[in-house]
XYZ file of C-alpha atoms in Angstrom:
710
model
C -5.874 -54.612 -24.915
C -3.626 -52.059 -24.906
C -2.331 -50.245 -22.992
C -3.395 -46.873 -22.368
C -0.610 -44.574 -24.273
C -0.619 -41.513 -22.197
C -0.063 -43.912 -18.935
C 3.245 -45.301 -19.453
C 6.487 -44.547 -18.271
C 9.262 -45.049 -20.389
C 11.142 -47.743 -18.781
C 14.761 -45.146 -18.030
C 11.772 -43.442 -15.816
C 10.390 -46.655 -14.270
C 13.565 -48.405 -13.312
C 14.970 -45.450 -11.966
C 17.479 -46.097 -8.830
C 15.472 -44.718 -5.417
C 18.804 -45.081 -2.975
C 22.076 -45.697 -3.556
C 22.612 -49.433 -2.768
C 20.985 -49.422 -6.598
C 23.412 -46.553 -8.275
C 25.156 -49.355 -11.121
C 29.473 -48.170 -10.768
C 29.110 -44.623 -9.212
C 30.507 -46.433 -6.214
C 33.300 -44.242 -5.608
C 30.523 -41.544 -5.379
C 27.591 -43.182 -3.310
C 29.792 -44.334 -0.541
C 32.212 -40.901 -0.168
C 27.929 -39.220 0.057
C 27.110 -41.821 2.730
C 29.969 -41.786 4.956
C 29.443 -37.912 4.662
C 25.939 -37.797 5.762
C 27.013 -40.158 8.449
C 30.076 -38.001 10.066
C 28.297 -35.004 9.066
C 30.409 -33.383 7.466
C 28.174 -32.240 4.720
C 30.108 -29.458 2.059
C 27.301 -26.622 0.418
C 28.673 -27.203 -2.972
C 28.919 -30.376 -5.804
C 30.298 -31.220 -8.657
C 28.563 -33.848 -10.159
C 30.410 -34.149 -13.232
C 30.645 -36.918 -15.894
C 29.338 -38.509 -19.589
C 25.449 -38.913 -20.503
C 23.364 -41.382 -18.711
C 25.950 -42.026 -15.804
C 23.101 -40.698 -13.221
C 24.728 -37.609 -11.801
C 21.048 -36.130 -11.573
C 19.748 -39.448 -10.220
C 22.757 -39.103 -7.037
C 21.893 -35.524 -6.163
C 17.516 -36.809 -6.266
C 18.347 -39.505 -4.031
C 21.083 -36.907 -1.798
C 18.066 -34.497 -1.273
C 16.248 -36.763 -0.075
C 18.973 -38.410 2.455
C 18.892 -34.872 3.572
C 14.921 -34.279 3.415
C 13.400 -37.567 4.898
C 10.777 -37.207 7.764
C 12.909 -40.402 9.118
C 15.879 -37.906 9.504
C 19.762 -36.322 8.206
C 20.336 -40.522 6.957
C 22.003 -42.095 4.055
C 19.857 -44.821 3.043
C 15.723 -42.342 2.404
C 12.944 -44.435 3.535
C 11.977 -43.856 0.310
C 7.760 -44.199 1.745
C 6.989 -40.787 3.691
C 6.108 -37.352 1.809
C 9.199 -35.552 1.454
C 10.586 -38.640 -0.415
C 7.546 -38.977 -2.409
C 7.125 -35.719 -3.255
C 12.046 -35.704 -4.099
C 10.830 -38.808 -6.629
C 7.827 -37.195 -8.253
C 9.570 -34.343 -8.669
C 7.115 -32.191 -7.171
C 8.673 -30.927 -3.742
C 8.604 -27.365 -2.650
C 12.671 -27.516 -1.438
C 14.602 -29.585 -4.155
C 13.923 -26.331 -7.526
C 15.831 -28.935 -10.809
C 16.681 -26.040 -12.545
C 17.884 -26.524 -16.935
C 21.129 -24.270 -16.835
C 20.022 -24.199 -20.687
C 17.325 -22.484 -20.763
C 18.010 -20.071 -17.531
C 21.399 -19.163 -18.057
C 21.320 -15.127 -17.258
C 22.056 -12.873 -14.742
C 18.962 -12.171 -14.231
C 18.074 -15.971 -13.578
C 20.795 -15.746 -10.839
C 18.637 -13.201 -9.147
C 15.507 -14.310 -8.831
C 17.011 -17.200 -7.340
C 19.520 -15.509 -5.017
C 16.574 -13.714 -3.863
C 14.505 -17.073 -2.688
C 16.972 -18.816 -1.700
C 16.677 -16.376 1.374
C 13.663 -18.133 2.696
C 13.141 -21.401 4.739
C 11.931 -24.732 3.732
C 8.695 -25.381 3.324
C 8.689 -28.285 4.943
C 12.064 -30.433 4.921
C 15.045 -29.666 6.765
C 17.034 -27.652 3.884
C 16.535 -26.178 0.682
C 18.029 -28.124 -2.473
C 19.221 -26.649 -5.597
C 19.811 -29.175 -8.412
C 21.400 -26.954 -11.855
C 21.591 -29.560 -14.833
C 24.393 -28.563 -17.379
C 26.136 -25.979 -15.640
C 28.517 -25.311 -17.838
C 25.698 -23.324 -20.125
C 25.503 -20.485 -17.889
C 27.274 -17.441 -19.236
C 30.468 -15.287 -17.211
C 28.309 -12.470 -15.749
C 24.983 -15.635 -14.361
C 29.108 -16.899 -12.910
C 29.939 -13.936 -11.299
C 26.341 -13.163 -9.936
C 26.778 -16.846 -8.335
C 30.243 -16.748 -7.214
C 29.160 -15.102 -3.751
C 26.141 -17.100 -2.445
C 28.465 -19.594 -2.839
C 31.159 -19.763 -1.196
C 28.858 -18.349 1.534
C 25.490 -19.648 0.696
C 22.730 -20.128 3.583
C 23.302 -22.715 6.548
C 19.333 -24.443 4.841
C 20.971 -24.299 0.939
C 23.342 -27.291 -0.772
C 24.055 -27.258 -4.663
C 24.095 -29.856 -6.691
C 25.542 -28.891 -10.602
C 25.479 -30.927 -12.525
C 27.590 -31.213 -16.303
C 29.073 -33.148 -19.001
C 31.286 -31.004 -19.644
C 33.893 -29.889 -16.437
C 36.201 -28.267 -18.222
C 33.384 -24.974 -19.203
C 33.052 -24.159 -15.594
C 35.118 -21.478 -14.353
C 37.823 -22.280 -12.078
C 36.834 -19.915 -9.308
C 33.192 -22.062 -9.251
C 35.038 -25.291 -9.636
C 37.299 -24.440 -5.733
C 33.711 -23.265 -4.256
C 32.198 -26.653 -5.134
C 33.502 -30.813 -4.084
C 33.974 -32.456 -7.598
C 32.870 -35.267 -8.334
C 33.228 -37.515 -11.541
C 31.094 -39.860 -13.049
C 32.589 -42.978 -14.321
C 31.283 -45.370 -17.953
C 29.424 -48.307 -17.412
C 31.120 -51.536 -18.059
C 29.447 -53.622 -20.960
C 29.057 -55.933 -18.066
C 27.114 -54.363 -15.783
C 25.219 -52.503 -19.215
C 23.993 -56.397 -19.601
C 22.941 -57.413 -15.848
C 20.751 -54.820 -15.302
C 19.150 -54.820 -18.670
C 18.788 -58.125 -18.130
C 17.448 -58.292 -15.130
C 15.041 -55.040 -16.445
C 13.753 -57.970 -19.472
C 12.958 -60.553 -16.854
C 10.706 -58.256 -14.988
C 9.269 -57.143 -18.431
C 8.624 -60.647 -19.380
C 10.831 -59.671 -22.767
C 12.973 -62.580 -24.079
C 16.132 -61.006 -25.342
C 19.552 -63.002 -26.237
C 23.028 -62.724 -25.075
C 23.665 -61.858 -28.235
C 21.745 -58.820 -28.205
C 22.132 -57.520 -25.148
C 25.817 -57.569 -25.441
C 24.557 -54.911 -28.570
C 23.064 -53.448 -26.957
C 25.573 -52.447 -24.528
C 28.506 -51.576 -26.892
C 25.506 -49.032 -29.038
C 25.361 -47.736 -25.070
C 28.773 -46.284 -25.130
C 28.578 -47.043 -21.097
C 25.783 -44.836 -21.004
C 22.433 -47.165 -19.156
C 20.027 -44.170 -19.522
C 20.793 -45.060 -23.330
C 20.831 -48.870 -23.701
C 17.356 -48.751 -21.642
C 16.247 -46.397 -23.893
C 16.744 -48.999 -26.979
C 15.492 -51.761 -24.972
C 12.557 -49.453 -24.826
C 12.537 -49.414 -28.336
C 13.038 -52.808 -29.048
C 10.573 -54.298 -26.996
C 8.418 -51.784 -28.551
C 9.343 -52.959 -32.260
C 9.844 -56.932 -31.752
C 7.250 -57.530 -28.328
C 8.515 -60.298 -25.966
C 10.801 -61.414 -28.191
C 14.535 -59.948 -29.249
C 17.172 -61.628 -31.520
C 20.439 -60.400 -33.421
C 18.200 -59.662 -36.974
C 16.274 -57.996 -35.822
C 18.133 -54.837 -32.953
C 20.467 -55.343 -36.497
C 17.466 -54.268 -38.357
C 16.015 -51.725 -36.646
C 18.941 -49.231 -35.158
C 21.862 -50.697 -37.195
C 23.455 -51.497 -35.513
C 27.286 -52.443 -37.644
C 27.402 -56.506 -37.295
C 30.478 -57.568 -35.260
C 30.727 -60.707 -37.336
C 31.746 -58.380 -39.945
C 33.995 -57.739 -37.993
C 35.851 -60.397 -37.414
C 35.286 -60.905 -41.042
C 37.300 -58.091 -41.866
C 40.247 -58.979 -39.261
C 39.941 -62.558 -41.477
C 40.919 -61.424 -43.897
C 43.735 -58.388 -43.461
C 45.510 -61.492 -41.456
C 44.804 -64.031 -44.496
C 46.593 -61.458 -46.886
C 43.064 -61.556 -49.001
C 42.734 -57.929 -50.286
C 39.760 -59.029 -52.740
C 37.877 -60.253 -49.968
C 38.873 -56.332 -47.380
C 37.146 -55.260 -50.681
C 34.563 -56.263 -50.326
C 33.140 -56.965 -47.333
C 33.593 -52.984 -47.286
C 31.343 -52.824 -50.496
C 29.118 -54.398 -48.159
C 29.362 -52.465 -45.453
C 28.870 -48.804 -47.337
C 25.830 -50.533 -48.859
C 23.843 -51.080 -46.198
C 24.524 -47.660 -45.392
C 26.183 -47.814 -41.774
C 28.936 -44.417 -41.224
C 32.023 -45.190 -42.587
C 34.196 -42.930 -40.020
C 31.925 -45.244 -37.137
C 33.138 -48.651 -39.626
C 37.410 -47.081 -39.175
C 36.345 -46.501 -35.361
C 35.204 -50.062 -35.184
C 38.148 -51.490 -37.498
C 40.689 -50.043 -34.727
C 39.443 -50.777 -32.054
C 39.398 -54.734 -33.134
C 42.671 -54.688 -33.836
C 43.480 -52.928 -30.535
C 41.401 -56.130 -29.201
C 43.574 -58.300 -31.100
C 47.035 -57.026 -29.368
C 45.544 -57.469 -26.158
C 44.407 -61.037 -26.696
C 47.560 -62.043 -28.170
C 49.709 -60.185 -25.467
C 47.432 -61.816 -22.933
C 47.629 -66.148 -22.061
C 44.792 -65.890 -20.562
C 41.387 -63.965 -20.615
C 42.600 -60.350 -20.320
C 40.975 -57.868 -18.107
C 40.956 -54.808 -20.306
C 39.113 -56.965 -23.304
C 34.534 -56.279 -22.430
C 33.655 -58.368 -24.388
C 31.847 -62.125 -23.975
C 34.098 -64.805 -24.273
C 33.019 -67.081 -27.081
C 34.550 -63.224 -29.423
C 37.539 -63.508 -27.414
C 37.504 -67.261 -28.201
C 37.831 -66.121 -31.699
C 40.064 -62.845 -30.910
C 42.995 -65.697 -29.722
C 42.878 -67.905 -32.322
C 43.264 -64.608 -35.231
C 46.082 -63.107 -33.546
C 47.703 -66.127 -33.388
C 48.383 -66.059 -36.851
C 50.276 -62.697 -36.990
C 52.866 -61.274 -34.318
C 52.637 -58.209 -31.875
C 55.170 -56.831 -34.007
C 52.006 -56.962 -36.869
C 49.729 -56.470 -35.273
C 50.656 -52.930 -33.926
C 51.619 -52.468 -37.656
C 48.499 -52.470 -38.907
C 46.799 -51.212 -35.686
C 48.957 -47.800 -37.128
C 48.858 -47.741 -40.524
C 44.492 -48.045 -40.002
C 44.962 -45.338 -37.537
C 47.243 -42.641 -39.912
C 44.197 -43.424 -41.774
C 41.791 -42.296 -39.289
C 42.397 -38.602 -40.129
C 41.757 -38.769 -44.259
C 39.194 -41.042 -43.134
C 37.588 -37.589 -41.418
C 38.214 -35.567 -44.084
C 37.826 -36.917 -46.977
C 34.879 -36.419 -49.573
C 34.069 -40.295 -50.167
C 35.659 -41.485 -47.158
C 35.173 -45.105 -48.011
C 37.656 -45.616 -51.348
C 40.270 -44.304 -48.623
C 39.319 -46.974 -45.952
C 39.493 -49.351 -48.617
C 42.914 -48.263 -49.415
C 44.416 -48.619 -46.438
C 42.642 -52.003 -45.470
C 43.952 -52.964 -48.176
C 47.322 -52.179 -47.920
C 47.376 -53.312 -45.000
C 46.178 -57.317 -46.134
C 49.520 -56.080 -48.394
C 51.813 -56.488 -45.845
C 54.609 -59.416 -45.799
C 55.163 -60.041 -42.383
C 57.709 -58.715 -40.758
C 61.606 -60.445 -39.897
C 62.116 -60.833 -35.430
C 65.374 -58.826 -35.324
C 66.157 -61.506 -33.067
C 65.910 -63.361 -35.992
C 67.990 -61.281 -38.419
C 70.334 -61.178 -36.313
C 70.571 -65.491 -35.523
C 70.937 -65.270 -39.553
C 74.045 -63.359 -39.531
C 75.184 -65.300 -37.434
C 74.748 -68.036 -39.206
C 76.094 -66.978 -41.739
C 78.057 -65.575 -40.331
C 79.766 -68.650 -38.527
C 79.191 -70.480 -43.068
C 81.394 -67.893 -43.525
C 84.109 -68.189 -41.591
C 83.891 -72.704 -42.162
C 84.065 -71.694 -45.671
C 87.739 -69.607 -45.166
C 88.623 -72.099 -43.476
C 88.062 -75.172 -45.403
C 89.862 -72.563 -48.895
C 93.744 -70.717 -47.278
C 94.962 -70.394 -50.755
C 92.695 -67.171 -50.709
C 94.533 -66.146 -53.921
C 92.853 -62.764 -55.036
C 92.655 -61.362 -51.186
C 88.844 -61.402 -51.489
C 88.137 -62.041 -47.823
C 89.336 -59.617 -45.454
C 90.916 -61.058 -41.827
C 87.831 -60.349 -38.463
C 88.120 -57.634 -36.753
C 90.617 -56.980 -33.419
C 93.233 -60.126 -34.729
C 96.427 -59.646 -37.067
C 96.682 -60.105 -40.593
C 98.884 -63.736 -40.391
C 101.745 -63.438 -42.431
C 101.392 -64.757 -45.808
C 101.604 -68.713 -46.131
C 104.060 -69.937 -49.566
C 102.364 -70.129 -52.458
C 101.576 -72.950 -54.350
C 99.349 -72.047 -57.491
C 98.964 -73.234 -59.997
C 96.545 -72.376 -63.429
C 96.795 -71.142 -66.854
C 99.204 -68.655 -68.060
C 97.003 -65.519 -69.107
C 97.447 -66.199 -73.001
C 98.238 -62.878 -74.222
C 96.832 -61.710 -78.233
C 100.165 -60.177 -80.156
C 97.824 -56.842 -80.288
C 97.403 -56.685 -77.037
C 101.159 -56.608 -75.871
C 102.131 -53.195 -76.161
C 98.785 -52.215 -73.937
C 99.700 -54.441 -71.093
C 103.289 -53.996 -71.201
C 104.938 -52.746 -67.779
C 104.156 -48.964 -67.609
C 106.218 -46.601 -65.243
C 104.294 -45.870 -62.422
C 101.424 -43.907 -62.831
C 98.720 -42.605 -59.583
C 95.153 -44.616 -59.456
C 92.778 -42.779 -62.200
C 90.587 -40.686 -60.770
C 87.097 -41.243 -63.568
C 86.781 -44.831 -64.266
C 89.181 -48.004 -65.819
C 86.917 -47.119 -68.742
C 87.496 -51.798 -70.018
C 87.658 -52.228 -73.705
C 85.095 -54.015 -75.587
C 83.569 -57.346 -73.960
C 84.331 -60.205 -75.662
C 82.449 -63.392 -75.894
C 84.471 -65.552 -73.583
C 83.659 -64.890 -69.846
C 85.372 -65.221 -66.707
C 87.287 -68.436 -65.024
C 85.591 -70.643 -62.532
C 87.205 -70.715 -59.624
C 90.232 -73.075 -59.472
C 91.206 -76.116 -56.394
C 94.223 -76.321 -54.848
C 96.654 -78.660 -57.247
C 95.006 -78.791 -61.107
C 97.375 -78.037 -63.418
C 98.713 -74.793 -64.873
C 101.076 -72.360 -63.327
C 103.080 -72.810 -60.176
C 105.290 -70.401 -58.807
C 108.823 -70.321 -59.280
C 111.788 -68.621 -57.507
C 112.986 -65.091 -57.858
C 114.961 -64.457 -60.717
C 114.895 -64.497 -64.094
C 111.360 -65.504 -65.456
C 110.829 -68.341 -67.426
C 108.997 -66.925 -70.830
C 105.376 -65.365 -70.195
C 105.533 -65.693 -66.220
C 103.373 -63.754 -64.646
C 104.610 -61.955 -60.873
C 102.896 -62.179 -58.422
C 104.189 -59.650 -55.605
C 104.839 -60.673 -51.802
C 104.607 -58.270 -48.936
C 105.716 -60.140 -45.579
C 102.772 -57.639 -44.000
C 99.741 -58.814 -46.252
C 98.128 -60.857 -46.907
C 98.220 -62.725 -50.096
C 96.977 -60.945 -52.900
C 98.081 -61.144 -56.360
C 98.836 -58.421 -59.555
C 98.359 -59.685 -63.223
C 101.043 -58.371 -65.587
C 102.611 -59.583 -68.940
C 106.428 -60.652 -67.938
C 109.555 -59.847 -70.398
C 109.873 -60.763 -73.292
C 112.729 -62.348 -73.343
C 115.870 -63.212 -70.818
C 116.947 -61.015 -69.997
C 115.520 -57.923 -70.058
C 115.497 -56.040 -66.706
C 113.063 -57.340 -63.828
C 109.170 -54.794 -64.650
C 108.769 -52.607 -61.873
C 106.695 -53.986 -58.476
C 102.722 -54.053 -59.356
C 100.416 -51.705 -57.150
C 97.211 -52.947 -56.022
C 95.556 -53.161 -52.440
C 97.702 -53.018 -49.934
C 100.956 -56.299 -49.435
C 101.291 -55.608 -52.905
C 105.058 -54.853 -53.449
C 105.652 -50.694 -53.168
C 108.173 -49.339 -55.992
C 111.059 -50.135 -55.069
C 111.251 -52.997 -53.468
C 113.770 -55.738 -53.735
C 113.172 -58.042 -56.941
C 113.802 -61.379 -54.843
C 110.420 -59.750 -53.315
C 108.521 -61.319 -56.446
C 107.561 -64.528 -56.945
C 106.989 -65.437 -61.293
C 103.857 -67.655 -62.120
C 105.051 -70.393 -64.159
C 103.384 -72.040 -67.086
C 103.684 -76.281 -65.856
C 103.033 -78.945 -68.201
C 99.996 -80.807 -67.418
C 99.648 -83.996 -66.086
C 99.176 -86.603 -68.503
C 96.119 -87.890 -66.358
C 94.488 -84.529 -65.197
C 92.109 -82.773 -67.301
C 93.693 -79.272 -69.199
C 91.762 -76.221 -68.516
C 91.175 -74.174 -70.616
C 90.875 -71.213 -70.072
C 87.422 -68.857 -71.298
C 88.996 -64.732 -70.592
C 92.645 -63.784 -70.718
C 94.702 -61.557 -71.166
C 92.638 -57.241 -71.546
C 89.700 -58.915 -71.537
C 90.345 -59.978 -67.502
C 89.314 -55.895 -67.305
C 86.318 -56.053 -68.703
C 84.900 -57.661 -66.331
C 85.987 -56.315 -63.427
C 84.827 -52.829 -62.332
C 87.518 -50.263 -60.814
C 87.142 -51.009 -57.285
C 86.882 -54.332 -58.411
C 90.609 -54.292 -59.471
C 91.421 -52.324 -56.224
C 89.988 -54.968 -54.767
C 92.838 -58.216 -56.409
C 95.720 -56.032 -56.735
C 95.232 -55.259 -60.123
C 96.982 -52.378 -61.490
C 94.503 -51.359 -65.453
C 96.367 -50.216 -68.308
C 94.094 -48.266 -71.072
C 94.266 -49.213 -73.982
C 96.435 -47.766 -76.371
C 94.982 -44.452 -77.558
C 93.266 -43.220 -80.834
C 95.612 -40.591 -82.576
C 95.101 -37.610 -81.525
C 94.148 -33.931 -83.343
C 97.023 -30.681 -82.416
C 96.047 -28.034 -80.283
C 94.559 -25.847 -83.345
C 92.940 -28.202 -85.602
C 91.374 -29.383 -82.862
C 89.015 -27.209 -80.844
C 85.969 -26.995 -82.890
C 86.556 -31.104 -82.539
C 86.671 -29.933 -78.282
C 84.241 -27.474 -77.216
C 82.013 -30.483 -79.645
C 83.214 -33.376 -77.244
C 82.462 -30.468 -74.166
C 79.092 -30.104 -74.851
C 78.587 -33.648 -74.945
C 79.989 -33.766 -71.018
C 80.106 -29.825 -69.732
C 77.634 -28.219 -72.432
C 77.636 -24.767 -69.930
C 81.322 -25.466 -70.046
C 81.324 -24.995 -73.577
C 78.522 -22.478 -73.930
C 81.507 -20.052 -71.358
C 84.718 -21.476 -73.963
C 82.447 -20.538 -76.843
C 82.285 -15.797 -75.678
C 86.699 -16.574 -75.588
C 89.043 -16.549 -78.489
C 92.114 -18.365 -78.999
C 95.389 -16.606 -78.818
C 98.079 -19.282 -78.930
C 97.700 -23.128 -80.321
C 100.540 -25.281 -78.920
C 101.728 -28.322 -78.523
C 101.469 -28.525 -75.174
C 99.913 -25.106 -74.437
C 96.152 -23.853 -75.548
C 95.242 -19.990 -74.605
C 92.120 -18.531 -74.783
C 91.600 -14.085 -73.615
C 88.067 -13.111 -72.130
C 86.485 -10.039 -71.987
C 86.318 -9.941 -68.058
C 83.144 -9.795 -66.646
C 80.419 -13.294 -65.606
C 82.810 -15.903 -68.359
C 85.698 -14.599 -67.821
C 85.121 -15.323 -63.104
C 83.512 -18.090 -63.937
C 86.326 -19.997 -66.369
C 89.039 -18.126 -63.929
C 87.393 -20.205 -60.693
C 89.573 -22.824 -59.389
C 87.706 -25.401 -59.647
C 86.484 -25.309 -63.342
C 90.663 -24.778 -64.237
C 90.828 -28.137 -62.700
C 88.153 -29.443 -64.934
C 89.138 -28.133 -68.167
C 92.802 -29.689 -67.212
C 91.152 -33.073 -66.899
C 88.772 -32.668 -69.791
C 91.877 -30.753 -72.143
C 94.386 -34.107 -71.293
C 91.424 -36.917 -71.598
C 90.155 -35.550 -75.122
C 93.641 -34.839 -76.866
C 94.593 -38.047 -75.157
C 98.421 -35.400 -73.565
C 98.908 -33.406 -70.884
C 97.407 -29.740 -73.035
C 97.379 -26.355 -71.133
C 94.182 -24.593 -71.127
C 95.506 -20.731 -69.911
C 91.972 -18.630 -69.603
C 93.599 -14.565 -69.874
C 92.102 -11.598 -70.148
C 92.104 -9.764 -73.396
C 94.154 -6.852 -71.833
C 96.152 -8.897 -70.923
C 96.842 -10.565 -74.823
C 96.050 -6.768 -75.973
C 99.413 -5.508 -76.980
C 101.046 -2.038 -75.349
C 101.764 0.995 -77.081
C 105.588 1.458 -76.718
C 105.932 5.469 -75.192
C 109.339 7.763 -75.775
C 111.258 7.885 -72.427
C 110.715 11.276 -71.915
C 107.164 10.724 -71.984
C 107.946 7.581 -69.708
C 109.914 10.068 -66.666
C 106.755 12.794 -66.892
C 103.869 10.325 -66.603
C 106.264 9.109 -63.570
C 106.864 12.280 -62.486
C 103.035 12.437 -62.923
C 102.492 9.653 -60.956
C 104.174 10.220 -57.934
C 103.120 14.071 -57.450
C 99.716 12.880 -57.352
C 100.314 9.818 -54.603
C 103.016 12.333 -52.534
C 98.858 14.945 -52.796
C 96.556 12.391 -52.167
C 94.679 13.023 -49.307
C 94.024 9.572 -48.212
C 98.562 10.243 -47.985
C 98.075 13.607 -46.161
C 95.389 11.794 -43.636
C 98.049 8.562 -43.091
C 101.256 11.012 -43.049
C 99.284 13.630 -39.770
C 98.296 10.803 -37.926
C 101.365 8.508 -37.819
C 103.638 11.861 -37.625
C 106.478 9.980 -41.257
C 107.518 10.650 -43.489
C 107.834 9.620 -47.411
C 110.835 8.015 -48.253
C 110.122 6.052 -51.125
C 107.799 5.377 -54.128
C 106.788 3.070 -56.527
C 104.808 2.621 -59.328
C 103.415 -0.599 -61.058
C 104.910 -0.882 -64.571
C 101.402 -1.544 -66.479
C 100.730 2.342 -65.628
C 103.114 3.310 -67.884
C 102.267 1.885 -70.081
C 98.677 1.977 -70.926
C 99.105 4.483 -72.512
C 98.166 7.462 -68.616
C 95.464 5.093 -67.394
C 96.305 4.079 -64.344
C 95.328 0.740 -63.490
């Protein structure tokens, strides 16, 4: 038989608490009010602030019962007397519930002030409960201030609001404030389980948890959802029906997404997002759920036992613990940050699904993060291995291993080195011949064209080839290696003199430890060729002579102490013949410099100097800058193959002067002296300082320009 719809009371009203003890999750409020009633320390105004459905209006009604119960002011109202029943039913004349959203004007407050002065009709006190008090206007609050500060002795105000920050500070300072908390899922589940048992409804634990999560801490919302499910499902409620009716996101889907992200399965992640979007779920809500899910993973990873920070069923916590074990806390924190930063784009995007897909795909494609301690351990192991390699190979011929920091450099050991002599082809002898001491080139070394031969492999001690012999007259084909007592054994490769009796070549230049210019001849060790042992294999070099420069760059040449010798330059054109070629060369190197020089006129083109004149202006100023002049000198040397000075002068300096007769020069000189003596600046200086003019010097250019002052 169908129940009468007019007599049905929803679960939220039917199971509303009637005493302080029945209130769930707000013990800090109920206990304070009960103690105040016992001790007679009741205030004249209270402000209850908190989220919706957490018990603000319910506690206000219970307080009104406690103040007007016929058994006296008590923390435990009976609920059976006429006053308690009238307050519970909302029909008591002494307890007025006012909706602040619809009675928000100053006129409503004036009417309230007129009614306050009258005594209660049946009870001991009048209680005014103003719900959503933050909706009152500024004028209404101002009209209420005086009454709120000094109300009659028989009046108590109780204000309830969900937005306490909108209440003026002048009102807050006149009230005792109580903040109501959101209820944890555990308490909501217990309350729903009791209500379902009382109503004869069978509901699964998973459904209870989903209802509690969907209520977001509001017990009233959870009771309303249970009422809705009972109407749809009847006496048995399961999770599938709940997901169908309420459109709640399945928790299993969140676990699948986190599993796919931790497994680096990006296609699976995109498929799950497509399923969620196809079911009609809000992408912003989905993002919030995922953000909470990765936060829960990190919490589970950091706690060994079941953390109190999680409001989840035990079976889901176990699943999270198994997933979190596959990643480090640093990786989980990085995943959370990536997802968190995508939230603003998800909120603002026209298609938030795409933004969320890309964020989750990026999370799935992130590679594991190495711990800093692990990196340090690897570096220490590598350093130890390098030290061991250096100890096993003491013949550090090229100085590739520097001594550890803080340790003095060891003196070089007696060199006993063997290698094959470097074969020098006839056409490269001149290029490898000893050159005068020259500064280290500032531009990168230009190596000759590489050949098909490659660099020789490292030589082991004792391999036949070339050994060191005492300094002095070097044998034919020997190579010098400079030794410095205060440095590590490093070497420089040069071509030896062609015949005995030649003068000792200058010492090579390179890194620290090489002999400087002017060193004694006895400080040079010559590498002389030796005949290999009959039973030893002869190593044939795969790279010789100038080809060494082709496989080493400038930094490596400096490292091994080799002084690169530039190849012989091709015949260079004369300055007067190669100006057009030089401009073409500049167009390839520095096009803007070539454009500047094209505005000049060649005045002189000699073997050592080229003079170009410019009209005074922009191009002359730019071409005569210090950095530009230095760059031009370098480029001319590079193009002509020898030092050629490029002078850029003003056209006025190159203009021929006009000869003047002596009489004209003397007249011009007298005129300039007179003008200088009569100049107003000079006259003012004489007046101020009180001196006299003893000499007037005239620039020669002023006489050579035909009367025009420079």
